[in-house]
Coordinates of C-alpha atoms and ligand atoms in Angstrom, one line a residue:
M780 CA 0.0 -0.1 -0.1
A781 CA 1.5 3.4 -1.0
D782 CA 2.1 6.0 1.7
A783 CA 0.3 4.2 4.4
D784 CA 1.8 6.6 7.0
D785 CA 3.1 10.1 6.4
I786 CA 6.4 9.9 8.4
Q787 CA 8.5 10.9 5.4
Q788 CA 6.0 13.4 3.8
A789 CA 8.2 16.5 4.4
K790 CA 10.9 14.9 2.6
Y791 CA 9.2 13.4 -0.4
Y792 CA 7.1 16.5 -1.0
H793 CA 10.1 18.9 -1.1
H794 CA 7.9 21.7 0.1
D795 CA 10.8 24.0 0.5
V796 CA 12.2 23.5 -3.1
P797 CA 10.0 25.8 -5.7
Q798 CA 9.2 24.0 -8.9
R799 CA 11.2 25.6 -11.6
N800 CA 10.0 26.2 -15.1
S801 CA 12.7 25.0 -17.3
G802 CA 12.5 26.8 -20.5
Y803 CA 14.5 25.6 -23.8
A804 CA 16.8 28.4 -24.8
L805 CA 16.8 27.9 -28.4
K806 CA 16.3 31.1 -30.4
G807 CA 12.7 31.8 -30.9
A808 CA 11.4 28.6 -29.4
G809 CA 10.2 29.9 -26.0
S810 CA 6.5 29.8 -26.8
Y811 CA 6.5 26.4 -28.8
D812 CA 4.4 23.4 -27.3
W813 CA 6.4 20.5 -25.5
G814 CA 6.5 18.4 -28.6
M815 CA 7.9 20.9 -30.9
Q816 CA 10.5 22.1 -28.2
N817 CA 11.4 18.3 -27.6
R818 CA 11.9 17.6 -31.3
L819 CA 14.1 20.7 -31.6
A820 CA 16.1 19.8 -28.6
R821 CA 16.9 16.5 -30.3
V822 CA 18.4 18.4 -33.2
F823 CA 20.0 21.4 -31.5
R824 CA 22.0 20.0 -28.4
P825 CA 20.6 21.7 -25.4
D826 CA 24.0 22.2 -23.9
S827 CA 25.3 24.1 -26.9
G828 CA 22.2 25.2 -28.7
R829 CA 24.0 24.0 -31.9
T830 CA 23.9 21.3 -34.1
V831 CA 26.1 19.3 -36.7
M832 CA 23.5 18.2 -39.3
L833 CA 24.8 15.9 -42.1
A834 CA 23.0 16.6 -45.3
I835 CA 22.6 13.5 -47.6
D836 CA 19.4 14.5 -49.4
H837 CA 21.0 15.5 -52.6
G838 CA 19.6 12.5 -54.6
Y839 CA 16.2 14.0 -54.5
F840 CA 17.1 16.0 -57.7
L841 CA 20.5 15.0 -58.4
G842 CA 20.5 11.2 -58.5
P843 CA 23.4 9.2 -57.0
T844 CA 25.7 12.2 -56.3
T845 CA 29.4 11.6 -55.9
G846 CA 30.1 10.4 -52.4
L847 CA 26.3 9.0 -52.0
E848 CA 26.4 6.3 -54.2
R849 CA 26.3 3.6 -51.4
I850 CA 24.9 5.3 -48.5
D851 CA 24.9 2.1 -46.5
V852 CA 28.5 1.7 -47.0
D853 CA 29.8 5.2 -46.7
I854 CA 27.4 7.3 -44.7
V855 CA 25.8 4.9 -42.0
P856 CA 29.3 4.6 -40.4
L857 CA 29.4 8.3 -39.8
L858 CA 26.1 8.5 -38.1
G859 CA 27.6 8.4 -34.4
Q860 CA 29.2 11.7 -35.1
V861 CA 26.1 13.5 -36.3
D862 CA 23.6 15.4 -34.3
A863 CA 20.7 15.0 -37.0
L864 CA 20.6 13.7 -40.6
F865 CA 18.9 15.5 -43.5
C866 CA 17.8 12.9 -45.7
T867 CA 14.7 11.7 -47.9
R868 CA 12.1 9.2 -46.7
G869 CA 13.3 6.7 -49.6
I870 CA 16.9 6.5 -48.1
L871 CA 15.7 6.6 -44.5
R872 CA 13.4 3.6 -45.0
S873 CA 15.7 1.5 -47.4
V874 CA 19.1 2.4 -45.8
I875 CA 19.3 3.9 -42.5
P876 CA 19.0 1.4 -39.5
A877 CA 16.0 2.4 -37.5
S878 CA 18.2 1.2 -34.6
S879 CA 20.7 3.9 -35.2
A880 CA 18.1 6.2 -33.4
I881 CA 19.5 9.3 -35.1
P882 CA 17.2 12.2 -35.2
V883 CA 16.1 12.9 -38.7
V884 CA 14.9 16.0 -40.5
L885 CA 13.1 14.8 -43.6
R886 CA 13.5 16.2 -47.0
A887 CA 9.7 17.1 -47.7
S888 CA 9.8 18.9 -51.0
G889 CA 10.7 17.8 -54.5
G890 CA 9.6 17.1 -57.9
P891 CA 11.9 18.5 -60.6
S892 CA 15.2 16.8 -61.4
I893 CA 18.3 18.7 -62.2
L894 CA 17.4 18.6 -65.7
R895 CA 14.4 21.0 -65.2
E896 CA 13.4 24.3 -63.5
L897 CA 14.5 23.5 -60.0
S898 CA 12.1 25.9 -58.3
N899 CA 9.1 24.2 -59.6
E900 CA 8.9 21.9 -56.4
E901 CA 5.7 20.5 -54.6
I902 CA 5.5 19.2 -51.1
A903 CA 6.7 15.6 -51.4
V904 CA 5.9 14.2 -48.0
D905 CA 2.6 13.8 -46.0
M906 CA 3.1 15.2 -42.4
E907 CA 1.4 11.7 -41.3
D908 CA 4.3 9.9 -42.9
A909 CA 6.9 12.2 -41.4
L910 CA 5.3 11.4 -38.0
R911 CA 5.4 7.6 -38.7
L912 CA 8.9 8.0 -39.4
N913 CA 9.5 9.6 -36.0
T914 CA 11.2 12.5 -37.5
C915 CA 12.2 15.7 -35.6
G916 CA 11.5 18.2 -38.4
V917 CA 10.8 18.2 -42.1
G918 CA 12.7 20.4 -44.6
V919 CA 11.5 22.5 -47.6
Q920 CA 13.2 24.5 -50.3
V921 CA 12.0 28.2 -50.6
F922 CA 13.1 30.0 -53.8
V923 CA 12.8 33.6 -53.0
G924 CA 13.1 35.7 -56.1
S925 CA 12.8 32.7 -58.5
E926 CA 10.2 31.7 -61.0
N927 CA 8.1 29.7 -58.7
E928 CA 8.6 32.0 -55.5
T929 CA 5.1 31.9 -54.4
Q930 CA 4.6 28.2 -55.0
S931 CA 7.7 27.2 -53.1
I932 CA 6.7 29.5 -50.1
H933 CA 3.2 28.0 -50.1
N934 CA 4.7 24.5 -49.9
M935 CA 6.4 25.7 -46.8
T936 CA 3.4 27.4 -45.3
R937 CA 1.3 24.3 -45.5
L938 CA 3.9 22.3 -44.0
V939 CA 4.2 24.7 -41.2
D940 CA 0.3 24.4 -40.7
A941 CA 0.7 20.7 -40.6
G942 CA 3.7 20.7 -38.5
L943 CA 2.0 22.9 -36.0
R944 CA -0.9 20.4 -35.8
Y945 CA 1.6 17.8 -34.6
G946 CA 4.5 19.5 -33.2
V947 CA 6.9 19.0 -36.1
P948 CA 9.3 22.0 -36.8
V949 CA 9.9 23.1 -40.4
L950 CA 13.3 23.8 -41.9
G951 CA 13.1 26.4 -44.6
V952 CA 16.0 26.1 -46.9
T953 CA 16.9 29.2 -48.9
A954 CA 17.5 28.0 -52.4
V955 CA 19.3 30.4 -54.6
G956 CA 18.2 30.7 -58.1
K957 CA 20.5 30.8 -61.2
D958 CA 20.2 34.8 -61.5
M959 CA 20.3 35.6 -57.9
V960 CA 23.2 37.6 -56.2
R961 CA 24.4 35.6 -53.1
D962 CA 24.9 38.5 -50.7
A963 CA 23.9 39.3 -47.2
R964 CA 21.0 41.4 -48.6
Y965 CA 19.5 38.6 -50.4
F966 CA 20.0 36.1 -47.4
R967 CA 18.5 38.7 -45.0
L968 CA 15.4 38.8 -47.2
A969 CA 15.0 35.1 -47.9
T970 CA 15.8 33.9 -44.2
R971 CA 13.4 36.5 -42.7
I972 CA 10.6 35.4 -45.0
A973 CA 11.0 31.8 -44.2
A974 CA 10.8 32.7 -40.5
E975 CA 8.0 35.3 -40.7
L976 CA 6.0 32.6 -42.4
G977 CA 6.4 30.2 -39.8
A978 CA 9.6 28.0 -40.4
Q979 CA 11.1 27.1 -36.9
M980 CA 14.7 26.9 -38.3
V981 CA 16.3 28.2 -41.6
K982 CA 19.1 26.8 -43.6
T983 CA 21.2 29.3 -45.6
Y984 CA 24.5 29.9 -47.3
Y985 CA 27.4 31.6 -45.7
V986 CA 28.5 35.1 -47.0
E987 CA 31.9 36.7 -45.9
D988 CA 30.3 40.2 -45.7
G989 CA 27.6 40.9 -43.4
F990 CA 26.5 37.2 -42.4
E991 CA 26.1 38.5 -38.8
T992 CA 23.3 40.8 -40.1
V993 CA 21.5 37.5 -41.5
T994 CA 21.6 35.7 -38.2
A995 CA 20.7 38.7 -36.2
A996 CA 17.6 39.6 -38.4
C997 CA 16.4 36.0 -38.3
P998 CA 14.3 35.4 -35.2
V999 CA 14.8 31.6 -35.5
P1000 CA 17.9 29.5 -35.6
I1001 CA 20.1 29.4 -38.7
V1002 CA 22.1 26.5 -39.9
M1003 CA 24.7 26.9 -42.5
A1004 CA 24.6 25.1 -45.6
G1005 CA 27.7 23.7 -47.0
G1006 CA 27.6 24.2 -50.7
K1007 CA 30.1 22.9 -53.2
K1008 CA 33.2 20.8 -52.1
L1009 CA 36.1 23.2 -50.7
P1010 CA 39.4 22.6 -49.5
E1011 CA 39.1 21.4 -45.9
I1012 CA 40.6 24.5 -44.3
D1013 CA 38.1 26.6 -46.3
A1014 CA 35.1 24.6 -45.3
L1015 CA 36.3 24.6 -41.5
T1016 CA 36.9 28.5 -41.7
M1017 CA 33.4 29.0 -43.1
A1018 CA 31.8 26.9 -40.4
Y1019 CA 33.8 28.5 -37.8
R1020 CA 32.9 32.1 -39.0
A1021 CA 29.1 31.2 -39.4
V1022 CA 29.0 29.9 -35.7
Q1023 CA 30.9 32.9 -34.5
E1024 CA 28.6 35.2 -36.5
G1025 CA 25.4 33.7 -35.0
A1026 CA 24.6 30.4 -36.8
A1027 CA 23.2 27.7 -34.5
G1028 CA 25.5 25.1 -36.4
V1029 CA 25.6 23.7 -39.7
D1030 CA 23.8 21.3 -42.2
M1031 CA 26.7 20.1 -44.4
G1032 CA 27.0 17.5 -47.1
R1033 CA 29.5 17.6 -49.8
N1034 CA 32.3 19.2 -47.7
I1035 CA 31.9 16.0 -45.5
F1036 CA 31.0 13.2 -47.6
Q1037 CA 33.1 14.4 -50.6
S1038 CA 36.2 14.9 -48.2
E1039 CA 39.1 12.4 -48.5
A1040 CA 38.4 11.3 -44.8
P1041 CA 34.7 12.1 -44.1
L1042 CA 34.9 10.9 -40.5
A1043 CA 37.8 12.9 -39.6
M1044 CA 36.2 16.0 -41.3
L1045 CA 32.9 15.3 -39.3
K1046 CA 34.9 15.3 -36.1
A1047 CA 36.8 18.5 -37.0
V1048 CA 33.5 20.2 -37.9
N1049 CA 32.0 19.1 -34.6
A1050 CA 34.8 20.5 -32.7
V1051 CA 34.4 23.8 -34.6
V1052 CA 30.5 23.9 -33.9
H1053 CA 30.4 22.6 -30.3
E1054 CA 33.7 23.6 -28.8
D1055 CA 34.5 26.8 -31.0
L1056 CA 37.9 25.2 -32.1
P1057 CA 39.5 27.8 -34.5
P1058 CA 40.0 26.6 -38.0
A1059 CA 43.8 26.1 -37.9
Q1060 CA 43.4 23.8 -34.9
A1061 CA 40.5 22.0 -36.5
L1062 CA 42.6 21.4 -39.6
E1063 CA 45.3 20.0 -37.4
L1064 CA 42.8 17.7 -35.8
F1065 CA 41.4 16.7 -39.4
E1066 CA 45.1 15.8 -40.4
T1067 CA 45.8 13.9 -37.3
L1068 CA 42.7 12.0 -37.5
R1069 CA 43.1 11.3 -41.3
A1070 CA 46.7 10.0 -40.5
A1071 CA 45.5 7.6 -38.0
R1072 CA 42.8 5.8 -40.2
Ligands
5RP2199 C1 20.2 22.3 -51.4 C2 20.1 21.4 -50.4 C3 20.7 20.2 -50.6 O1 19.9 19.2 -51.1 C4 21.8 19.7 -49.8 O2 21.3 19.6 -48.4 C5 22.8 20.6 -49.7 O3 24.1 20.2 -49.2 P1 25.6 20.7 -49.4 O4 25.5 22.0 -50.1 O5 26.1 20.9 -48.1 O6 26.2 19.6 -50.1 O7 19.6 21.7 -49.3 O8 19.9 23.6 -51.0

């Protein structure tokens, strides 16, 4: 019989300890419901407020991209060093072991291949399926300034509505059209539109001039997109500057899986993002780990 006598009552009830309201410090997340906060807390580490996401969704418009030909062989062994995986549901179901327990942000837009107008995307995943897959978020491309600007933003707002119904955050990915200038002014516009229209996190490219104005003007966390493969020192420098200038981490693909030593690169990026390791030291770490393979 539980608590038949009240002898220990004062101890068990801790009447002298006020209950604390524990908020989640992630930018913009203060008023979200528990489920939404909990999913975000699986993507952005609560201790650093940052994330190292690995983007392997390229096949949704590029097919078998260099480095992603055999995700089972080349990518699955990296998952232990990743805070969250950005991938399609096809790859998730066919190749990623459910037992890996990796937090997943699901690529949820698509349609055109590299052979067509890329901005002509539609929503490609039902929120019910994203929930079935136990995902921590869904990602959608927004093509601000491109031919199908309104359509792509409408894709995002529909996912935001569905996500709010179930507590699933949306990652708005700022896709840059062929004719757009990649500068801070453009990214301030694109990231702010994504956040204003409900994205709980935004992925965008780094720019050397004024990136801190992009992160400052965006009321939700920004993760830096990697872009085309660079020498390791340049990719580490870009990641370092991005987090020092206000990004809440990275969502990098080719600069990790196309590196000569992807696991070493991932560990170096982790040190940059979570430990503020400067790029020169991160490169040293990369070289040491690569040599020790
Ligand atoms: C394009 C995307 C990609 O599909 C992918 O995630 C890009 O990763 P990376 O540029 O780091 O290889 O989101 O905007």
